XYZ file of C-alpha atoms in Angstrom:
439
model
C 136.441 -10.151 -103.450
C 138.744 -7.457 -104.834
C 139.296 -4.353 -102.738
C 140.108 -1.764 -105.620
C 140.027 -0.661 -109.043
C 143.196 -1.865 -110.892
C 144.445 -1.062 -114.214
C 146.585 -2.985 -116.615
C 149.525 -3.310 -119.090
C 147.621 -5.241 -121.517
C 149.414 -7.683 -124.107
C 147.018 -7.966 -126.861
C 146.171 -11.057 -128.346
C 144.748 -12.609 -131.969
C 140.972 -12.483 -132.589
C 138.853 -15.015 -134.367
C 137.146 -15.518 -131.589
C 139.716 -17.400 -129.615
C 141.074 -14.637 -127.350
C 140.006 -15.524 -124.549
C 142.413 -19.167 -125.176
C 144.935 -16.712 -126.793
C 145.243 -14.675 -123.473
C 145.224 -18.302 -121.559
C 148.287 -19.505 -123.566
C 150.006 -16.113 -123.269
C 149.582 -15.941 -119.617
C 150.759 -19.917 -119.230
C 153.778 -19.693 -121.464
C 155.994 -17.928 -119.097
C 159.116 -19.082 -117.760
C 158.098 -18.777 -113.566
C 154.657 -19.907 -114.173
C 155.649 -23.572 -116.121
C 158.565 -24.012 -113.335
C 156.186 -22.885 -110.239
C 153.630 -25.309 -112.449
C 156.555 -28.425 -112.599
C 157.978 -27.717 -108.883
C 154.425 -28.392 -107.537
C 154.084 -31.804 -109.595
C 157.538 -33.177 -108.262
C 156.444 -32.136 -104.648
C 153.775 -34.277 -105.110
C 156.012 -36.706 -107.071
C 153.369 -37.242 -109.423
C 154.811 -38.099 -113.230
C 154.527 -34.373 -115.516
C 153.790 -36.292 -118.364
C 151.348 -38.664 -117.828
C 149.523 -36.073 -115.081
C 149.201 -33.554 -118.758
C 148.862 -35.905 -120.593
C 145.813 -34.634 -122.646
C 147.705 -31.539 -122.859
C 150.663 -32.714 -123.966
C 150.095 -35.250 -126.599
C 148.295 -32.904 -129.234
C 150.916 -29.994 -127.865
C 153.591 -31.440 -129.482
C 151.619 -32.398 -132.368
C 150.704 -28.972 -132.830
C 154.298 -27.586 -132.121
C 156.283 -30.392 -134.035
C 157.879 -31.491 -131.121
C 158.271 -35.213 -129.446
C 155.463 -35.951 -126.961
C 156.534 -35.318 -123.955
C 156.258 -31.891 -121.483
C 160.037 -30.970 -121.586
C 159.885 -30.867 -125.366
C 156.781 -28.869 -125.282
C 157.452 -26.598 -122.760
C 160.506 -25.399 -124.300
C 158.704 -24.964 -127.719
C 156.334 -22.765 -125.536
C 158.220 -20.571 -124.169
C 160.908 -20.132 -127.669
C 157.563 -19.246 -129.330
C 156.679 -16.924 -126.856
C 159.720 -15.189 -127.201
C 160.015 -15.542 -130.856
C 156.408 -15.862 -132.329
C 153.458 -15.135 -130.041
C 151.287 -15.132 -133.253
C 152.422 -18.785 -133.831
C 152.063 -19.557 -130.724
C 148.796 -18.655 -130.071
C 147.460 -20.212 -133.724
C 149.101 -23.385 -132.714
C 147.801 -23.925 -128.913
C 144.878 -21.857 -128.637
C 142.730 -24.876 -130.676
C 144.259 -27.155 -128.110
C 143.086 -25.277 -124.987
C 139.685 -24.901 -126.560
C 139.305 -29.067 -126.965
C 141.215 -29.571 -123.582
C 138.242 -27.494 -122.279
C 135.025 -28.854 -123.655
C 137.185 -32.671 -123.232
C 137.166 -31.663 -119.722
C 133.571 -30.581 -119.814
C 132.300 -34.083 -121.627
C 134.816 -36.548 -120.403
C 136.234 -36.254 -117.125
C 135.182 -37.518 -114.014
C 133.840 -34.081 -112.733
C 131.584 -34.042 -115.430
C 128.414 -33.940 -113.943
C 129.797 -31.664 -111.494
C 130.861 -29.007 -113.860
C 127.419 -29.379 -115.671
C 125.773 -28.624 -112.634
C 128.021 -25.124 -112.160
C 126.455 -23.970 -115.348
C 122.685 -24.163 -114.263
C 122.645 -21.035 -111.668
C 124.287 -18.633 -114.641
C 122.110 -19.909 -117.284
C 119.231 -19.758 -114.778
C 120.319 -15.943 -114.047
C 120.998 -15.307 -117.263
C 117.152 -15.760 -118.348
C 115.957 -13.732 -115.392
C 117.927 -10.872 -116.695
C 116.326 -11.756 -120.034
C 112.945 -10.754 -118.392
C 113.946 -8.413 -116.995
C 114.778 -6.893 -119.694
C 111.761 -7.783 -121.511
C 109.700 -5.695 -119.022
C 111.945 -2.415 -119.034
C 114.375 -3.503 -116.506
C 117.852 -3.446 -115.053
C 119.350 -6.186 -115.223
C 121.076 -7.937 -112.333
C 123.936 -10.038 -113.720
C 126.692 -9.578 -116.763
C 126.056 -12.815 -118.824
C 129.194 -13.013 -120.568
C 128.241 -16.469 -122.508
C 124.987 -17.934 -122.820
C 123.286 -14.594 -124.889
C 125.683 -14.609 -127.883
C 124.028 -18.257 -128.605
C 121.312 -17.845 -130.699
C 119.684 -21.127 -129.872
C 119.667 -20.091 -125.838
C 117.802 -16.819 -126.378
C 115.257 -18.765 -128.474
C 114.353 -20.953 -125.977
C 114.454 -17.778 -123.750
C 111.625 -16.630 -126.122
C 110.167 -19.255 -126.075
C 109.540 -19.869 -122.740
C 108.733 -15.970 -121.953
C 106.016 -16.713 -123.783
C 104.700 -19.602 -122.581
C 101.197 -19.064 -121.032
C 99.613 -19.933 -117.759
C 102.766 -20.360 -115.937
C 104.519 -17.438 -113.444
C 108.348 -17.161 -113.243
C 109.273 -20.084 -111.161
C 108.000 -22.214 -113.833
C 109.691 -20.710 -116.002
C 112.670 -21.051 -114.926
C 111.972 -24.555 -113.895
C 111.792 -25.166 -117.678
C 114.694 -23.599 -118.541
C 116.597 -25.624 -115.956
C 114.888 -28.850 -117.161
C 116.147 -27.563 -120.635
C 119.618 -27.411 -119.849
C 119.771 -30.511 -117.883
C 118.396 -32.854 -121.051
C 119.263 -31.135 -123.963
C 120.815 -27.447 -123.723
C 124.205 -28.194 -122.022
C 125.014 -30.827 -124.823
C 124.125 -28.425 -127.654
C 126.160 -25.511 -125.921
C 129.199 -28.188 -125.659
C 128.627 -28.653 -129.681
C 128.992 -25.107 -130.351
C 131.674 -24.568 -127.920
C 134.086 -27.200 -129.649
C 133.939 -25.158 -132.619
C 136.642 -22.575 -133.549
C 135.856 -19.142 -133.294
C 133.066 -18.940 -130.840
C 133.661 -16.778 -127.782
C 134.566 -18.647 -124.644
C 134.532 -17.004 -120.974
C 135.039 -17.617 -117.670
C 133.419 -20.978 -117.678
C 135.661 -22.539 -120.152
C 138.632 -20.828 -119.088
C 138.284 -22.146 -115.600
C 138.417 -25.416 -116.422
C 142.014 -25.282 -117.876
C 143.015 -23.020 -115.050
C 142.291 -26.027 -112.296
C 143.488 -28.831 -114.940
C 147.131 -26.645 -114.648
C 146.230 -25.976 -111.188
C 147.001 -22.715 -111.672
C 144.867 -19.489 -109.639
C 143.161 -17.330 -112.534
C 141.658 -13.761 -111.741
C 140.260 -11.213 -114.441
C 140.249 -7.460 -114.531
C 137.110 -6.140 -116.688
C 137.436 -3.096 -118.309
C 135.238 -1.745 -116.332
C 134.945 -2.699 -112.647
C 137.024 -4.769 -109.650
C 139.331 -7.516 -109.982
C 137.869 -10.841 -109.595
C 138.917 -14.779 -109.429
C 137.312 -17.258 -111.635
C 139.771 -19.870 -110.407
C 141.889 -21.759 -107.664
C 143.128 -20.225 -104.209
C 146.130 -19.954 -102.195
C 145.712 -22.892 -99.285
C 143.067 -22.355 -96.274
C 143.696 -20.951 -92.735
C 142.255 -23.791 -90.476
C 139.142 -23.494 -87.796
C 140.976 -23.635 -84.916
C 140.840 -26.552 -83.039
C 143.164 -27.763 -79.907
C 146.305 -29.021 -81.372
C 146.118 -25.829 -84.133
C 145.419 -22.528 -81.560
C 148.525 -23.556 -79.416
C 148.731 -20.282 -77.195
C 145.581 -18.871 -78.220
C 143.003 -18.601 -75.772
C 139.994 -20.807 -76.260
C 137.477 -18.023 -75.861
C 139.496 -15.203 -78.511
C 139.624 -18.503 -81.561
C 136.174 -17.379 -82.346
C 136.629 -13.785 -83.520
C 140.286 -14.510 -85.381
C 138.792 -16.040 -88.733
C 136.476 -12.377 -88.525
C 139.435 -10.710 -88.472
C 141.190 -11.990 -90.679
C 137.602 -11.629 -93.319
C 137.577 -8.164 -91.885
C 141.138 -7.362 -93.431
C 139.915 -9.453 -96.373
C 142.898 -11.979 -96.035
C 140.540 -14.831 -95.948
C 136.974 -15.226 -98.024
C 134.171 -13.582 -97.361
C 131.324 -15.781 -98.676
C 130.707 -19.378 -98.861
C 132.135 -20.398 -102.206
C 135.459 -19.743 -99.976
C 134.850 -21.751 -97.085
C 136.843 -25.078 -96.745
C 136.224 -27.731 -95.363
C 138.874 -27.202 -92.596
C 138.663 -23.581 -92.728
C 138.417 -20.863 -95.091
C 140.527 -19.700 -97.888
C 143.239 -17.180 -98.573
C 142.361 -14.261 -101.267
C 145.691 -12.426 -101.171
C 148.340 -14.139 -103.334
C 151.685 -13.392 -101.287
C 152.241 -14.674 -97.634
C 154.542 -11.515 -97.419
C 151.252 -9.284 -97.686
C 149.214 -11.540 -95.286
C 151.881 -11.267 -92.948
C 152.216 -7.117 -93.238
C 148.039 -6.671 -93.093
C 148.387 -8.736 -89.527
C 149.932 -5.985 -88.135
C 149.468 -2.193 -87.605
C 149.300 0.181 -90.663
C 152.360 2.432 -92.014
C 151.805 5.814 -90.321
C 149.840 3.726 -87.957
C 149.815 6.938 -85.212
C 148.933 9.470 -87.494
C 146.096 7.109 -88.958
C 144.814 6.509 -85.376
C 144.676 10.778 -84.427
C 143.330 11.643 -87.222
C 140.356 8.931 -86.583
C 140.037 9.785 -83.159
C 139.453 13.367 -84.048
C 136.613 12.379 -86.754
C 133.033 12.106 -85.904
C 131.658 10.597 -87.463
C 134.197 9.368 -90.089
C 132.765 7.383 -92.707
C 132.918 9.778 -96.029
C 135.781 11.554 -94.662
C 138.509 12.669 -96.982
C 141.946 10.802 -96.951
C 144.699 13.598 -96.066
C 147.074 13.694 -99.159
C 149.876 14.267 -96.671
C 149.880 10.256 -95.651
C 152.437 7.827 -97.408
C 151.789 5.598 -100.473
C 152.319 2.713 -98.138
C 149.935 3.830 -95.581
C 146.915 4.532 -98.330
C 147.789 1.422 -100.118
C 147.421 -0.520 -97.148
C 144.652 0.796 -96.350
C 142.518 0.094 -99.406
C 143.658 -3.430 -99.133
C 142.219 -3.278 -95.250
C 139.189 -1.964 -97.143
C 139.278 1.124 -94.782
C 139.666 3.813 -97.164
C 138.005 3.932 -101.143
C 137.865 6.125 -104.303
C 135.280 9.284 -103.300
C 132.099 9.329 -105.566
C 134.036 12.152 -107.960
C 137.259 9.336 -108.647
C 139.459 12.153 -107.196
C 140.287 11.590 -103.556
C 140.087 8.995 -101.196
C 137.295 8.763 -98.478
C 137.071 6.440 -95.535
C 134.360 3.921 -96.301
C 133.968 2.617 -92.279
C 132.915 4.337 -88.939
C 135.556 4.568 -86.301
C 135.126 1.896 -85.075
C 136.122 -0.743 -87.544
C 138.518 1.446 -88.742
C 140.298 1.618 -85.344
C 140.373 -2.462 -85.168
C 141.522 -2.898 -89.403
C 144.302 -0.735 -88.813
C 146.095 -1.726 -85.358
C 148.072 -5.305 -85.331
C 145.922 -8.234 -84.239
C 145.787 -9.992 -81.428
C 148.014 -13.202 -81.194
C 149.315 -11.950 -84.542
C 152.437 -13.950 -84.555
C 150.542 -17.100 -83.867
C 148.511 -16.427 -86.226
C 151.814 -15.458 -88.876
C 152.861 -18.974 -87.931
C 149.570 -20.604 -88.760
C 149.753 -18.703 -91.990
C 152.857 -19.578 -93.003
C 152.087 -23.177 -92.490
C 148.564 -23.256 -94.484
C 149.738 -20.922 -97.613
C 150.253 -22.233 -100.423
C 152.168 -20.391 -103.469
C 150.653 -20.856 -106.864
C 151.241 -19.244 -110.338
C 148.666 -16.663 -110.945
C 147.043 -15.710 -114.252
C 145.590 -12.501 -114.707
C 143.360 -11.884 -117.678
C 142.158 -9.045 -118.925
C 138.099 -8.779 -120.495
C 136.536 -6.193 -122.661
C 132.858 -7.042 -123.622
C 134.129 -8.496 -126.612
C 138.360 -9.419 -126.075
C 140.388 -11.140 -123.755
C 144.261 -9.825 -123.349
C 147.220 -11.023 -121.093
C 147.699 -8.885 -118.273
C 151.456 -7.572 -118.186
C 150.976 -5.915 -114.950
C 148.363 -4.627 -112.637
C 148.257 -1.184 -112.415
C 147.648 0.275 -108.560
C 145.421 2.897 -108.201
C 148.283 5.632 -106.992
C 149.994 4.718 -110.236
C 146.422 5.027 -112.304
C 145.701 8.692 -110.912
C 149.037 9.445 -111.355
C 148.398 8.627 -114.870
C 145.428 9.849 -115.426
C 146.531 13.127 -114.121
C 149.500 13.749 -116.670
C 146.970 12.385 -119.251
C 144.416 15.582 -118.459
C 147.323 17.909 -118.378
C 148.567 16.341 -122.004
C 145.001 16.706 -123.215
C 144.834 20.448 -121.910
C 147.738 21.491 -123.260
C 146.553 19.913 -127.144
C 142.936 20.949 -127.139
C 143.384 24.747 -128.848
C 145.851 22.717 -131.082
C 143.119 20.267 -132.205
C 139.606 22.197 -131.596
C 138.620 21.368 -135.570
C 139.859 17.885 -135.834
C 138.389 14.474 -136.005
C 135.920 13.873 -132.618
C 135.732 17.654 -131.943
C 133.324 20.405 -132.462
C 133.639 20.971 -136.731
C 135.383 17.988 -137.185
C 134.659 14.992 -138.585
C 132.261 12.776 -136.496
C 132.535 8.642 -136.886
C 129.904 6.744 -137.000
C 129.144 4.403 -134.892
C 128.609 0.408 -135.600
C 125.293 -0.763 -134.262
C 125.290 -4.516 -132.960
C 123.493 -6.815 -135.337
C 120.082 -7.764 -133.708
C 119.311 -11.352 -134.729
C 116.164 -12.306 -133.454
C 116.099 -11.537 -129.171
C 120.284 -12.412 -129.434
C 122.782 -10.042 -129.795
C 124.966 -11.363 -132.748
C 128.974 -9.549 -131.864
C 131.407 -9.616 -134.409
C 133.915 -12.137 -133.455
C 137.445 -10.678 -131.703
């Protein structure tokens, strides 16, 4: 779950409708990320270059190089440094057949078939949805732009005597016997937009954790975590009490340093969201400013909507969002606390049997390389660097005053009253699909 708005430096990649593979192989080809990537194998002592295998034989095919993952790895990163066009023409076909390989071949097969039925599934019940004038509930960011899925969706709409249980039924039925292969078909082919589901695949085959910024709306993971912190048995708790082990995995969700639904739970405990032990360790104790935070609540009733005072430190606010305390105010222009008093009393002071718990932390976290995409509707970038929100305002701020100062020098140009207007460029409308132009 992400806990604020971030924004991005954004490297931008090639189109032809392999950026979201283009953005993979930026990301990847990075100097920490391939050693964090290596030092993890040799802890494990498992051999580099038969474990990538699949990778690395057409790799160094594609690069020119002999077939093994030193050789290719250096090509990477030389290209990355030298060529990033040639880079990502050369390995972004490779990660696309690694992929749908993965998807057809590998022992999880079945498996990852059967993560594909609840989106598909969700993606026709936004389909009618829309089909009777309404919202819909889900962003389906693959299975529209195929032609062939929103003629079944048609198809099946329209189907009579049966209510929308069946429906879906069908649909599922569908996918199961016939659908998922022909999606695979068009997937292998160059060109066609992947998303999240193909992209997660290579993210687990480098074991590597993958999160996405939209362009619009919160951080998210599509991939991979950072270790689990363990139910707390006997021989785990050591000096904490048997009757206080129940409420420490609900702090710990209530700072948001551990999952909050089920798709996080382990199966010895439940996993870590935040991607540095250094943070975990800091949001187990109290808050910067953590007296001033504490009066000012105490003095609040009741405090939920209550404006942030400007007066308190970077730090302080930052940790604070992160706590999931304080949020953006419905006018993007201050901060507001989004809990009562209560909970924010208990986020913000340290908790209890907090250096236990910093021990049991530090034993259970695992460091891995993190990926962060960036997705418009219709492109996928490398993320440089997240953006935090201070740093945003800050920049959105100097970006009004620039405006404000130009407007009088630019009232008749293009995009302003007596200007020039552009026209806009309608999507294509192919049937019930929407047909995008490829990135």
């Amino acid at each position: 779950m992400a806990l604020a708005r971030y924004g991005r430096d954004k490297e931008v990649t090639l189109g032809k409708g392999d950026c979201a593979f283009n953005a993979f192989v930026l990301a990847l080809s990075n100097h920490s990320v391939l050693n964090q990537i290596e030092r993890a194998i040799a802890d494990e002592k498992d051999n580099i270059d038969e474990l990538f295998q699949d990778f690395v034989v057409p790799a160094s095919v594609a690069l020119n190089v002999n077939p093994d993952w030193k050789s290719v790895k250096s090509e990477l990163l030389r290209l990355h440094d030298a060529d990033k066009e040639g880079l990502q023409n050369k390995i972004a076909p490779v990660m696309r057949k690694l992929s749908i390989d993965i998807a057809m071949y590998s022992p999880d097969a079945v498996f990852l078939k059967s993560k594909t039925v609840a989106p598909l599934v969700s993606a026709y019940g936004d389909y009618q949805r829309s089909k009777q004038g309404k919202e819909a509930h889900h962003l389906d960011d693959i299975f529209s732009r195929h032609t062939f899925i929103t003629n079944k969706f048609y198809e099946v709409y329209y189907l009579r005597n049966k209510d929308k249980t069946q429906r879906k039924k069908i649909i599922e039925n569908w996918w199961w016997n016939e659908g998922y292969d022909l999606f695979l078909a068009e997937m292998k082919k160059g060109g066609v937009w992947a998303g999240d589901i193909e992209l997660a695949r290579l993210a687990k085959y480098f074991n590597v954790v993958l999160d996405v910024i939209p362009d619009a709306g919160f951080l998210y993971n599509i991939h991979g975590n950072y270790g689990y912190f363990p139910y707390l048995n006997d021989s785990i708790a050591g000096k904490i009490p048997y009757h206080d082990r129940a409420s420490v995995i609900e702090n710990l969700k209530s700072r948001f340093i551990v999952a909050q639904d089920h798709e996080g739970v382990h199966p010895e405990g439940v996993n870590f969201v935040v991607p540095s032990l250094s943070v975990i360790l800091n949001r187990l104790i109290k808050v910067p400013n953590h007296e001033a935070v504490m009066i000012f609540i105490l003095k609040q009733q009741p405090l939920k909507g209550v404006i942030v005072p400007d007066t308190w430190s970077k730090a302080c606010k930052d940790e604070l969002i992160q706590r999931n305390v304080i949020g953006r105010g419905k006018n993007g222009n201050e901060y507001v606390f989004l809990v009562n008093g209560d909970d924010a009393m208990m986020r913000i002071d340290k908790i209890d049997y907090h250096k236990e718990i910093g021990d049991i932390c530090r034993k259970y976290f695992q460091a891995l390389p993190t990926l962060i995409l960036h997705k418009s509707p219709d492109h996928w970038s490398n993320t440089l660097r997240v953006i935090t929100p201070e740093e945003r305002e800050m920049q959105l701020k100097l970006a009004t005053q620039l405006s404000a100062n130009k407007s009088s020098l630019f009232s008749g140009s293009l995009g302003f009253a007596g200007g020039a207007q552009l026209k806009k460029n309608p999507l294509r409308l192919s049937g019930d699909s929407v047909v995008r132009s490829k990135t």
